[in-house]
Amino acid sequence: MAVYVIVNINIKDIAAYDAYKTGVPSMVHKHGGEYLARGGATEVLEGDWTPSRVALLKFPDLAAVKAFLSDPEYQPLKTLRHSIAHTQMVAVEGV
């Protein structure tokens, strides 16, 4: 079953984030993932959530998401992201 990953990221260092943004797509694709939305305009329709930068990704299953996040090749990019941004990330199963 497909799994969707919703990411809200508050970037503290835009210049450094460019390195992350450039390096991560190949890692996502390596694990069968694809971007459905990445940093486009958002509009709050209900509630008080004010997203910063939102990405929506689709993976074949939760195992693929976890493999991506734990991939040794991804770790330097993950460390970079943690140092330059605050991230909220959830996975939700598709229907």
Coordinates of N, CA, C and O in Angstrom, one line a residue:
M1 N 0.8 -1.2 0.0 CA 0.0 0.0 0.0 C 0.9 1.2 0.0 O 1.8 1.3 0.8
A2 N 0.6 2.2 -0.9 CA 1.3 3.4 -0.9 C 1.3 4.2 0.4 O 0.3 4.1 1.1
V3 N 2.4 4.9 0.7 CA 2.5 5.7 1.9 C 2.9 7.1 1.4 O 3.7 7.3 0.6
Y4 N 2.2 8.1 2.0 CA 2.5 9.5 1.7 C 3.2 10.1 2.9 O 2.8 9.8 4.1
V5 N 4.2 10.8 2.6 CA 5.0 11.5 3.7 C 4.7 13.0 3.5 O 4.9 13.6 2.5
I6 N 4.3 13.6 4.6 CA 4.0 15.0 4.7 C 5.1 15.7 5.5 O 5.3 15.3 6.7
V7 N 5.7 16.7 5.0 CA 6.8 17.3 5.7 C 6.6 18.8 5.7 O 6.2 19.4 4.7
N8 N 6.7 19.4 6.9 CA 6.7 20.8 7.1 C 8.1 21.2 7.6 O 8.5 20.7 8.6
I9 N 8.8 22.1 6.9 CA 10.1 22.4 7.3 C 10.3 23.9 7.4 O 9.9 24.7 6.5
N10 N 10.8 24.4 8.5 CA 11.1 25.8 8.8 C 12.6 26.0 8.6 O 13.3 25.6 9.5
I11 N 13.0 26.6 7.5 CA 14.4 26.7 7.2 C 15.0 27.9 7.9 O 14.5 29.0 7.8
K12 N 16.1 27.7 8.5 CA 16.9 28.7 9.2 C 18.0 29.3 8.3 O 18.4 30.4 8.6
D13 N 18.5 28.5 7.4 CA 19.6 28.9 6.5 C 19.3 28.5 5.1 O 19.6 27.4 4.7
I14 N 18.7 29.5 4.4 CA 18.3 29.2 3.0 C 19.4 28.8 2.1 O 19.3 27.8 1.3
A15 N 20.6 29.4 2.2 CA 21.7 29.1 1.3 C 22.2 27.7 1.6 O 22.4 26.9 0.6
A16 N 22.3 27.3 2.8 CA 22.7 25.9 3.1 C 21.6 24.9 2.7 O 21.9 23.8 2.3
Y17 N 20.4 25.3 2.8 CA 19.3 24.4 2.4 C 19.3 24.0 0.9 O 18.9 22.9 0.5
D18 N 19.9 24.9 0.1 CA 20.0 24.6 -1.3 C 20.8 23.3 -1.5 O 20.5 22.5 -2.4
A19 N 21.8 23.0 -0.7 CA 22.6 21.8 -0.9 C 21.8 20.6 -0.5 O 21.8 19.6 -1.2
Y20 N 20.9 20.7 0.5 CA 20.0 19.6 0.8 C 19.0 19.4 -0.3 O 18.8 18.3 -0.8
K21 N 18.4 20.5 -0.8 CA 17.4 20.4 -1.8 C 17.9 19.8 -3.1 O 17.2 19.1 -3.8
T22 N 19.2 20.0 -3.4 CA 19.8 19.5 -4.6 C 20.2 18.0 -4.4 O 20.0 17.2 -5.4
G23 N 20.6 17.6 -3.2 CA 21.1 16.3 -3.0 C 20.0 15.2 -2.7 O 20.2 14.0 -3.0
V24 N 18.9 15.6 -2.2 CA 17.9 14.6 -1.7 C 17.1 13.9 -2.8 O 16.7 12.8 -2.6
P25 N 16.7 14.6 -3.9 CA 15.8 13.9 -4.8 C 16.3 12.5 -5.3 O 15.5 11.6 -5.4
S26 N 17.6 12.4 -5.6 CA 18.1 11.1 -6.0 C 18.0 10.0 -4.9 O 17.7 8.9 -5.3
M27 N 18.1 10.4 -3.7 CA 17.9 9.5 -2.6 C 16.4 9.1 -2.5 O 16.1 7.9 -2.2
V28 N 15.5 10.0 -2.7 CA 14.1 9.7 -2.6 C 13.8 8.7 -3.8 O 13.1 7.7 -3.5
H29 N 14.3 9.0 -5.0 CA 14.0 8.1 -6.1 C 14.6 6.7 -5.9 O 14.1 5.7 -6.3
K30 N 15.8 6.7 -5.3 CA 16.5 5.4 -5.0 C 15.6 4.4 -4.3 O 15.7 3.2 -4.4
H31 N 14.7 5.0 -3.4 CA 13.9 4.1 -2.6 C 12.4 4.1 -3.1 O 11.5 3.7 -2.3
G32 N 12.3 4.4 -4.4 CA 10.9 4.3 -5.0 C 10.0 5.4 -4.7 O 8.8 5.4 -5.0
G33 N 10.5 6.5 -4.1 CA 9.7 7.7 -3.8 C 9.6 8.7 -4.9 O 10.5 8.7 -5.8
E34 N 8.6 9.5 -4.8 CA 8.5 10.6 -5.8 C 7.9 11.8 -5.1 O 7.1 11.7 -4.1
Y35 N 8.2 13.0 -5.5 CA 7.7 14.2 -5.0 C 6.3 14.5 -5.7 O 6.2 14.4 -6.9
L36 N 5.3 14.8 -4.9 CA 4.0 15.2 -5.4 C 3.8 16.7 -5.3 O 3.1 17.3 -6.1
A37 N 4.5 17.2 -4.3 CA 4.5 18.7 -4.0 C 5.8 19.0 -3.3 O 6.2 18.2 -2.5
R38 N 6.4 20.2 -3.6 CA 7.6 20.5 -3.0 C 7.8 22.0 -3.0 O 8.3 22.6 -3.9
G39 N 7.4 22.6 -1.8 CA 7.7 24.0 -1.6 C 6.7 25.0 -2.3 O 7.0 26.1 -2.4
G40 N 5.6 24.5 -2.9 CA 4.7 25.3 -3.6 C 3.9 26.2 -2.6 O 4.0 26.1 -1.4
A41 N 3.1 27.1 -3.1 CA 2.2 27.9 -2.3 C 1.3 27.1 -1.5 O 0.8 26.1 -2.0
T42 N 1.0 27.5 -0.3 CA 0.0 26.8 0.6 C -1.0 27.8 1.0 O -0.8 29.1 1.0
E43 N -2.2 27.3 1.3 CA -3.3 28.1 1.8 C -4.0 27.3 2.9 O -4.4 26.2 2.7
V44 N -4.0 27.9 4.1 CA -4.7 27.3 5.2 C -6.2 27.4 5.0 O -6.8 28.4 4.8
L45 N -6.9 26.2 5.1 CA -8.3 26.2 4.8 C -9.1 26.1 6.1 O -10.2 26.5 6.2
E46 N -8.5 25.5 7.1 CA -9.1 25.4 8.5 C -8.0 25.3 9.5 O -6.9 24.9 9.3
G47 N -8.3 25.8 10.7 CA -7.4 25.7 11.8 C -6.4 26.8 11.8 O -6.4 27.7 11.1
D48 N -5.4 26.6 12.7 CA -4.4 27.6 12.9 C -3.0 27.2 12.5 O -2.0 27.8 12.9
W49 N -2.9 26.1 11.7 CA -1.6 25.6 11.3 C -1.1 26.6 10.2 O -1.8 27.0 9.3
T50 N 0.2 27.1 10.4 CA 0.8 28.0 9.5 C 2.1 27.3 9.0 O 3.1 27.4 9.6
P51 N 2.0 26.5 7.9 CA 3.1 25.8 7.4 C 4.2 26.7 6.8 O 3.9 27.8 6.4
S52 N 5.4 26.3 6.9 CA 6.5 27.1 6.4 C 6.8 26.7 4.9 O 6.5 27.4 4.0
R53 N 7.4 25.5 4.8 CA 7.6 24.9 3.4 C 7.1 23.5 3.5 O 7.6 22.7 4.4
V54 N 6.2 23.1 2.6 CA 5.6 21.8 2.7 C 6.1 21.0 1.5 O 6.2 21.5 0.4
A55 N 6.4 19.7 1.8 CA 6.6 18.7 0.7 C 5.7 17.5 1.0 O 5.4 17.2 2.1
L56 N 5.3 17.0 -0.1 CA 4.4 15.8 -0.1 C 5.1 14.7 -1.0 O 5.4 15.0 -2.2
L57 N 5.4 13.6 -0.4 CA 6.1 12.5 -1.1 C 5.3 11.3 -1.1 O 4.5 11.0 -0.1
K58 N 5.4 10.5 -2.1 CA 4.8 9.2 -2.2 C 5.8 8.1 -2.3 O 6.7 8.2 -3.1
F59 N 5.7 7.0 -1.5 CA 6.6 5.9 -1.5 C 5.7 4.6 -1.7 O 4.5 4.6 -1.3
P60 N 6.3 3.5 -2.1 CA 5.5 2.3 -2.3 C 5.0 1.7 -1.0 O 3.9 1.2 -1.0
D61 N 5.7 1.9 0.1 CA 5.2 1.4 1.4 C 6.0 2.0 2.5 O 7.0 2.7 2.3
L62 N 5.7 1.7 3.8 CA 6.3 2.3 4.9 C 7.8 1.8 5.0 O 8.7 2.5 5.4
A63 N 8.0 0.6 4.6 CA 9.4 0.0 4.6 C 10.3 0.9 3.7 O 11.5 1.1 4.1
A64 N 9.8 1.3 2.6 CA 10.6 2.1 1.7 C 10.9 3.5 2.3 O 12.0 4.0 2.2
V65 N 10.0 4.1 3.0 CA 10.2 5.3 3.7 C 11.3 5.2 4.8 O 12.2 6.0 4.8
K66 N 11.2 4.1 5.5 CA 12.2 3.9 6.6 C 13.5 3.6 6.0 O 14.6 4.0 6.6
A67 N 13.6 2.9 4.9 CA 14.8 2.6 4.2 C 15.5 3.9 3.7 O 16.7 4.1 3.9
F68 N 14.7 4.8 3.2 CA 15.2 6.1 2.8 C 15.8 6.8 3.9 O 16.9 7.3 3.9
L69 N 15.0 6.9 5.0 CA 15.5 7.7 6.2 C 16.7 7.2 6.9 O 17.5 7.9 7.5
S70 N 16.9 5.9 6.8 CA 18.0 5.2 7.4 C 19.2 4.9 6.5 O 20.2 4.4 6.9
D71 N 19.0 5.2 5.2 CA 20.1 4.9 4.2 C 21.4 5.7 4.6 O 21.4 6.9 4.8
P72 N 22.5 4.9 4.7 CA 23.8 5.6 5.1 C 24.2 6.7 4.2 O 24.8 7.7 4.6
E73 N 23.8 6.6 2.9 CA 24.1 7.7 1.9 C 23.3 9.0 2.2 O 23.7 10.1 1.9
Y74 N 22.1 8.8 2.9 CA 21.3 10.0 3.2 C 21.7 10.7 4.5 O 21.4 11.8 4.7
Q75 N 22.4 10.0 5.3 CA 22.7 10.5 6.7 C 23.4 11.9 6.6 O 23.0 12.8 7.4
P76 N 24.4 12.2 5.8 CA 25.0 13.5 5.7 C 23.9 14.6 5.4 O 24.0 15.7 6.0
L77 N 23.0 14.3 4.5 CA 22.0 15.2 4.1 C 21.0 15.4 5.3 O 20.6 16.6 5.6
K78 N 20.7 14.4 6.0 CA 19.8 14.4 7.1 C 20.4 15.3 8.2 O 19.7 16.1 8.8
T79 N 21.7 15.1 8.5 CA 22.4 15.9 9.5 C 22.4 17.3 9.1 O 22.2 18.2 9.9
L80 N 22.6 17.6 7.8 CA 22.6 19.0 7.3 C 21.2 19.6 7.6 O 21.1 20.7 8.1
R81 N 20.2 18.9 7.2 CA 18.8 19.4 7.4 C 18.6 19.7 8.9 O 18.0 20.7 9.2
H82 N 19.0 18.8 9.7 CA 18.7 19.0 11.2 C 19.5 20.2 11.7 O 19.0 20.8 12.6
S83 N 20.6 20.6 11.0 CA 21.4 21.7 11.5 C 20.9 23.0 11.0 O 21.2 24.1 11.5
I84 N 20.1 23.0 9.9 CA 19.7 24.3 9.3 C 18.2 24.5 9.3 O 17.7 25.5 8.8
A85 N 17.4 23.5 9.8 CA 15.9 23.6 9.8 C 15.3 22.9 10.9 O 15.9 21.9 11.4
H86 N 14.0 23.2 11.2 CA 13.2 22.5 12.1 C 12.2 21.8 11.2 O 11.5 22.4 10.4
T87 N 12.1 20.4 11.4 CA 11.3 19.6 10.5 C 10.2 18.9 11.3 O 10.5 18.4 12.4
Q88 N 9.0 18.9 10.7 CA 7.9 18.0 11.2 C 7.6 17.1 10.0 O 7.4 17.5 8.9
M89 N 7.5 15.8 10.3 CA 7.3 14.8 9.3 C 6.4 13.7 9.7 O 6.6 13.2 10.8
V90 N 5.4 13.3 8.9 CA 4.5 12.2 9.3 C 4.3 11.4 8.0 O 4.4 11.9 6.9
A91 N 4.0 10.1 8.2 CA 3.7 9.2 7.1 C 2.3 8.7 7.3 O 1.8 8.5 8.5
V92 N 1.5 8.7 6.2 CA 0.1 8.2 6.3 C -0.1 7.2 5.2 O 0.4 7.4 4.0
E93 N -0.7 6.1 5.5 CA -1.0 5.1 4.5 C -2.1 5.6 3.6 O -3.1 6.2 4.0
G94 N -1.9 5.2 2.3 CA -2.9 5.6 1.3 C -4.1 4.6 1.3 O -4.2 3.7 2.1
V95 N -5.1 4.9 0.5 CA -6.3 4.0 0.4 C -6.3 3.2 -0.8 O -5.6 3.5 -1.8

